[in-house]
Protein backbone atom coordinates (compact mmCIF):
# COMPACT_ATOMS: atom_id res chain seq x y z
CA UNK A 1 0.00 0.00 0.00
CA UNK A 2 0.96 3.60 -0.47
CA UNK A 3 0.09 6.69 1.58
CA UNK A 4 -2.50 9.13 0.24
CA UNK A 5 -0.06 12.06 0.11
CA UNK A 6 2.57 10.16 -1.86
CA UNK A 7 -0.05 8.71 -4.21
CA UNK A 8 -1.46 12.17 -4.94
CA UNK A 9 2.02 13.64 -5.45
CA UNK A 10 3.02 10.76 -7.77
CA UNK A 11 -0.15 11.22 -9.82
CA UNK A 12 0.73 14.91 -10.18
CA UNK A 13 4.25 14.05 -11.27
CA UNK A 14 2.89 11.56 -13.82
CA UNK A 15 0.89 14.46 -15.28
CA UNK A 16 4.02 16.66 -15.36
CA UNK A 17 5.95 13.97 -17.23
CA UNK A 18 3.10 13.69 -19.75
CA UNK A 19 3.13 17.47 -20.10
CA UNK A 20 6.91 17.29 -20.65
CA UNK A 21 6.31 14.85 -23.48
CA UNK A 22 3.70 17.17 -24.96
CA UNK A 23 6.01 20.19 -24.61
CA UNK A 24 8.88 18.45 -26.40
CA UNK A 25 6.53 17.21 -29.10
CA UNK A 26 5.44 20.81 -29.57
CA UNK A 27 9.10 21.83 -29.87
CA UNK A 28 9.56 19.04 -32.43
CA UNK A 29 6.67 20.47 -34.46
CA UNK A 30 8.24 23.94 -34.23
CA UNK A 31 11.59 22.60 -35.47
CA UNK A 32 9.93 20.70 -38.33
CA UNK A 33 8.22 23.93 -39.41
CA UNK A 34 11.62 25.66 -39.29
CA UNK A 35 12.99 22.87 -41.57
CA UNK A 36 15.34 21.72 -38.84
CA UNK A 37 14.48 18.03 -38.94
CA UNK A 38 17.51 16.97 -36.88
CA UNK A 39 16.50 19.23 -33.99
CA UNK A 40 12.94 17.94 -34.42
CA UNK A 41 14.11 14.32 -34.32
CA UNK A 42 16.00 15.00 -31.11
CA UNK A 43 12.88 16.48 -29.54
CA UNK A 44 10.75 13.55 -30.67
CA UNK A 45 13.12 11.14 -28.93
CA UNK A 46 12.95 13.37 -25.85
CA UNK A 47 9.14 13.28 -25.96
CA UNK A 48 9.21 9.46 -26.05
CA UNK A 49 11.53 9.39 -23.05
CA UNK A 50 9.11 11.57 -21.12
CA UNK A 51 6.30 9.13 -21.91
CA UNK A 52 8.47 6.44 -20.42
CA UNK A 53 9.01 8.55 -17.29
CA UNK A 54 5.24 8.98 -16.93
CA UNK A 55 4.75 5.23 -17.29
CA UNK A 56 7.24 4.58 -14.51
CA UNK A 57 4.98 6.55 -12.15
CA UNK A 58 1.90 4.85 -13.62
CA UNK A 59 3.36 1.42 -12.92
CA UNK A 60 4.62 2.30 -9.46
CA UNK A 61 1.12 3.49 -8.52
CA UNK A 62 -0.40 0.32 -9.99
CA UNK A 63 2.07 -1.97 -8.21
CA UNK A 64 1.28 -0.36 -4.87
CA UNK A 65 -2.47 -0.55 -5.21
CA UNK A 66 -3.02 3.18 -5.63
CA UNK A 67 -5.63 4.81 -7.78
CA UNK A 68 -4.13 6.10 -11.04
CA UNK A 69 -5.71 9.45 -11.83
CA UNK A 70 -5.26 10.91 -15.30
CA UNK A 71 -5.80 14.65 -15.34
CA UNK A 72 -5.95 17.21 -18.11
CA UNK A 73 -2.63 17.98 -19.80
CA UNK A 74 -1.93 21.69 -20.26
CA UNK A 75 -1.54 23.09 -23.75
CA UNK A 76 2.18 23.69 -24.43
CA UNK A 77 3.63 26.75 -26.10
CA UNK A 78 4.00 26.24 -29.86
CA UNK A 79 6.39 28.90 -31.12
CA UNK A 80 9.86 30.02 -30.04
CA UNK A 81 11.96 32.85 -31.41
CA UNK A 82 14.95 30.67 -32.25
CA UNK A 83 16.46 27.22 -31.61
CA UNK A 84 18.38 28.82 -28.73
CA UNK A 85 15.21 30.12 -27.14
CA UNK A 86 13.55 26.70 -27.45
CA UNK A 87 16.51 24.90 -25.86
CA UNK A 88 16.74 27.50 -23.10
CA UNK A 89 13.08 26.78 -22.38
CA UNK A 90 13.79 23.03 -22.38
CA UNK A 91 16.64 23.54 -19.91
CA UNK A 92 14.45 25.70 -17.66
CA UNK A 93 11.73 23.07 -17.80
CA UNK A 94 14.18 20.34 -16.74
CA UNK A 95 15.31 22.46 -13.80
CA UNK A 96 11.67 22.82 -12.80
CA UNK A 97 11.18 19.03 -13.04
CA UNK A 98 14.31 18.47 -10.94
CA UNK A 99 12.87 20.71 -8.22
CA UNK A 100 9.67 18.64 -8.27
CA UNK A 101 11.55 15.34 -8.07
CA UNK A 102 13.54 16.72 -5.11
CA UNK A 103 10.26 17.71 -3.47
CA UNK A 104 8.92 14.19 -3.93
CA UNK A 105 12.09 12.77 -2.42
CA UNK A 106 11.68 14.98 0.63
CA UNK A 107 8.04 13.93 0.97
CA UNK A 108 9.00 10.24 0.72
CA UNK A 109 11.55 10.81 3.49
CA UNK A 110 9.03 12.59 5.70
CA UNK A 111 6.48 9.82 5.16
CA UNK A 112 9.13 7.11 5.73
CA UNK A 113 8.14 5.62 2.37
CA UNK A 114 11.26 3.62 1.52
CA UNK A 115 9.81 2.04 -1.62
CA UNK A 116 9.08 5.51 -2.99
CA UNK A 117 12.59 6.68 -2.12
CA UNK A 118 14.24 3.77 -3.90
CA UNK A 119 11.95 4.35 -6.89
CA UNK A 120 12.85 8.05 -6.97
CA UNK A 121 16.60 7.36 -6.90
CA UNK A 122 16.42 6.64 -10.64
CA UNK A 123 14.77 10.00 -11.29
CA UNK A 124 17.29 11.90 -9.19
CA UNK A 125 20.09 10.51 -11.36
CA UNK A 126 18.11 10.95 -14.57
CA UNK A 127 17.53 14.64 -13.84
CA UNK A 128 21.28 15.25 -13.61
CA UNK A 129 21.54 13.86 -17.14
CA UNK A 130 18.48 15.71 -18.40
CA UNK A 131 19.83 19.07 -17.23
CA UNK A 132 23.34 18.36 -18.51
CA UNK A 133 22.08 17.38 -21.96
CA UNK A 134 19.80 20.40 -22.40
CA UNK A 135 22.37 22.87 -21.07
CA UNK A 136 25.01 21.30 -23.34
CA UNK A 137 22.92 22.11 -26.41
CA UNK A 138 22.24 25.64 -25.03
CA UNK A 139 26.00 26.18 -24.70
CA UNK A 140 26.66 24.98 -28.24
CA UNK A 141 23.91 27.23 -29.62
CA UNK A 142 25.36 30.20 -27.72
CA UNK A 143 28.75 29.54 -29.28
CA UNK A 144 27.23 29.19 -32.76
CA UNK A 145 25.50 32.58 -32.38
CA UNK A 146 22.91 31.80 -35.06
CA UNK A 147 25.50 31.06 -37.79
CA UNK A 148 23.81 29.15 -40.62
CA UNK A 149 26.66 26.64 -41.04
CA UNK A 150 26.79 25.97 -37.31
CA UNK A 151 23.05 25.35 -37.14
CA UNK A 152 23.19 22.95 -40.10
CA UNK A 153 26.01 20.99 -38.48
CA UNK A 154 24.26 20.83 -35.13
CA UNK A 155 21.03 19.79 -36.88
CA UNK A 156 22.89 16.87 -38.42
CA UNK A 157 24.39 15.88 -35.08
CA UNK A 158 21.16 16.11 -33.08
CA UNK A 159 19.38 14.09 -35.76
CA UNK A 160 21.51 11.05 -34.91
CA UNK A 161 19.92 10.66 -31.47
CA UNK A 162 18.15 7.34 -31.07
CA UNK A 163 15.44 6.24 -28.69
CA UNK A 164 16.48 3.54 -26.25
CA UNK A 165 13.25 2.52 -24.58
FE1 LIG B 1 11.10 13.40 -17.22
FE2 LIG B 1 12.93 15.35 -18.73
O1 LIG B 1 12.31 14.71 -17.12
Coordinates of C-alpha atoms and ligand atoms in Angstrom, one line a residue:
X1 CA 0.0 0.0 0.0
X2 CA 1.0 3.6 -0.5
X3 CA 0.1 6.7 1.6
X4 CA -2.5 9.1 0.2
X5 CA -0.1 12.1 0.1
X6 CA 2.6 10.2 -1.9
X7 CA -0.1 8.7 -4.2
X8 CA -1.5 12.2 -4.9
X9 CA 2.0 13.6 -5.5
X10 CA 3.0 10.8 -7.8
X11 CA -0.2 11.2 -9.8
X12 CA 0.7 14.9 -10.2
X13 CA 4.2 14.1 -11.3
X14 CA 2.9 11.6 -13.8
X15 CA 0.9 14.5 -15.3
X16 CA 4.0 16.7 -15.4
X17 CA 5.9 14.0 -17.2
X18 CA 3.1 13.7 -19.8
X19 CA 3.1 17.5 -20.1
X20 CA 6.9 17.3 -20.6
X21 CA 6.3 14.9 -23.5
X22 CA 3.7 17.2 -25.0
X23 CA 6.0 20.2 -24.6
X24 CA 8.9 18.4 -26.4
X25 CA 6.5 17.2 -29.1
X26 CA 5.4 20.8 -29.6
X27 CA 9.1 21.8 -29.9
X28 CA 9.6 19.0 -32.4
X29 CA 6.7 20.5 -34.5
X30 CA 8.2 23.9 -34.2
X31 CA 11.6 22.6 -35.5
X32 CA 9.9 20.7 -38.3
X33 CA 8.2 23.9 -39.4
X34 CA 11.6 25.7 -39.3
X35 CA 13.0 22.9 -41.6
X36 CA 15.3 21.7 -38.8
X37 CA 14.5 18.0 -38.9
X38 CA 17.5 17.0 -36.9
X39 CA 16.5 19.2 -34.0
X40 CA 12.9 17.9 -34.4
X41 CA 14.1 14.3 -34.3
X42 CA 16.0 15.0 -31.1
X43 CA 12.9 16.5 -29.5
X44 CA 10.8 13.6 -30.7
X45 CA 13.1 11.1 -28.9
X46 CA 13.0 13.4 -25.9
X47 CA 9.1 13.3 -26.0
X48 CA 9.2 9.5 -26.1
X49 CA 11.5 9.4 -23.0
X50 CA 9.1 11.6 -21.1
X51 CA 6.3 9.1 -21.9
X52 CA 8.5 6.4 -20.4
X53 CA 9.0 8.5 -17.3
X54 CA 5.2 9.0 -16.9
X55 CA 4.8 5.2 -17.3
X56 CA 7.2 4.6 -14.5
X57 CA 5.0 6.6 -12.1
X58 CA 1.9 4.8 -13.6
X59 CA 3.4 1.4 -12.9
X60 CA 4.6 2.3 -9.5
X61 CA 1.1 3.5 -8.5
X62 CA -0.4 0.3 -10.0
X63 CA 2.1 -2.0 -8.2
X64 CA 1.3 -0.4 -4.9
X65 CA -2.5 -0.5 -5.2
X66 CA -3.0 3.2 -5.6
X67 CA -5.6 4.8 -7.8
X68 CA -4.1 6.1 -11.0
X69 CA -5.7 9.5 -11.8
X70 CA -5.3 10.9 -15.3
X71 CA -5.8 14.6 -15.3
X72 CA -5.9 17.2 -18.1
X73 CA -2.6 18.0 -19.8
X74 CA -1.9 21.7 -20.3
X75 CA -1.5 23.1 -23.8
X76 CA 2.2 23.7 -24.4
X77 CA 3.6 26.8 -26.1
X78 CA 4.0 26.2 -29.9
X79 CA 6.4 28.9 -31.1
X80 CA 9.9 30.0 -30.0
X81 CA 12.0 32.8 -31.4
X82 CA 14.9 30.7 -32.3
X83 CA 16.5 27.2 -31.6
X84 CA 18.4 28.8 -28.7
X85 CA 15.2 30.1 -27.1
X86 CA 13.6 26.7 -27.5
X87 CA 16.5 24.9 -25.9
X88 CA 16.7 27.5 -23.1
X89 CA 13.1 26.8 -22.4
X90 CA 13.8 23.0 -22.4
X91 CA 16.6 23.5 -19.9
X92 CA 14.4 25.7 -17.7
X93 CA 11.7 23.1 -17.8
X94 CA 14.2 20.3 -16.7
X95 CA 15.3 22.5 -13.8
X96 CA 11.7 22.8 -12.8
X97 CA 11.2 19.0 -13.0
X98 CA 14.3 18.5 -10.9
X99 CA 12.9 20.7 -8.2
X100 CA 9.7 18.6 -8.3
X101 CA 11.6 15.3 -8.1
X102 CA 13.5 16.7 -5.1
X103 CA 10.3 17.7 -3.5
X104 CA 8.9 14.2 -3.9
X105 CA 12.1 12.8 -2.4
X106 CA 11.7 15.0 0.6
X107 CA 8.0 13.9 1.0
X108 CA 9.0 10.2 0.7
X109 CA 11.5 10.8 3.5
X110 CA 9.0 12.6 5.7
X111 CA 6.5 9.8 5.2
X112 CA 9.1 7.1 5.7
X113 CA 8.1 5.6 2.4
X114 CA 11.3 3.6 1.5
X115 CA 9.8 2.0 -1.6
X116 CA 9.1 5.5 -3.0
X117 CA 12.6 6.7 -2.1
X118 CA 14.2 3.8 -3.9
X119 CA 11.9 4.3 -6.9
X120 CA 12.9 8.0 -7.0
X121 CA 16.6 7.4 -6.9
X122 CA 16.4 6.6 -10.6
X123 CA 14.8 10.0 -11.3
X124 CA 17.3 11.9 -9.2
X125 CA 20.1 10.5 -11.4
X126 CA 18.1 10.9 -14.6
X127 CA 17.5 14.6 -13.8
X128 CA 21.3 15.2 -13.6
X129 CA 21.5 13.9 -17.1
X130 CA 18.5 15.7 -18.4
X131 CA 19.8 19.1 -17.2
X132 CA 23.3 18.4 -18.5
X133 CA 22.1 17.4 -22.0
X134 CA 19.8 20.4 -22.4
X135 CA 22.4 22.9 -21.1
X136 CA 25.0 21.3 -23.3
X137 CA 22.9 22.1 -26.4
X138 CA 22.2 25.6 -25.0
X139 CA 26.0 26.2 -24.7
X140 CA 26.7 25.0 -28.2
X141 CA 23.9 27.2 -29.6
X142 CA 25.4 30.2 -27.7
X143 CA 28.8 29.5 -29.3
X144 CA 27.2 29.2 -32.8
X145 CA 25.5 32.6 -32.4
X146 CA 22.9 31.8 -35.1
X147 CA 25.5 31.1 -37.8
X148 CA 23.8 29.1 -40.6
X149 CA 26.7 26.6 -41.0
X150 CA 26.8 26.0 -37.3
X151 CA 23.1 25.3 -37.1
X152 CA 23.2 23.0 -40.1
X153 CA 26.0 21.0 -38.5
X154 CA 24.3 20.8 -35.1
X155 CA 21.0 19.8 -36.9
X156 CA 22.9 16.9 -38.4
X157 CA 24.4 15.9 -35.1
X158 CA 21.2 16.1 -33.1
X159 CA 19.4 14.1 -35.8
X160 CA 21.5 11.0 -34.9
X161 CA 19.9 10.7 -31.5
X162 CA 18.1 7.3 -31.1
X163 CA 15.4 6.2 -28.7
X164 CA 16.5 3.5 -26.3
X165 CA 13.3 2.5 -24.6
Ligands
LIG1 FE1 11.1 13.4 -17.2 FE2 12.9 15.4 -18.7 O1 12.3 14.7 -17.1

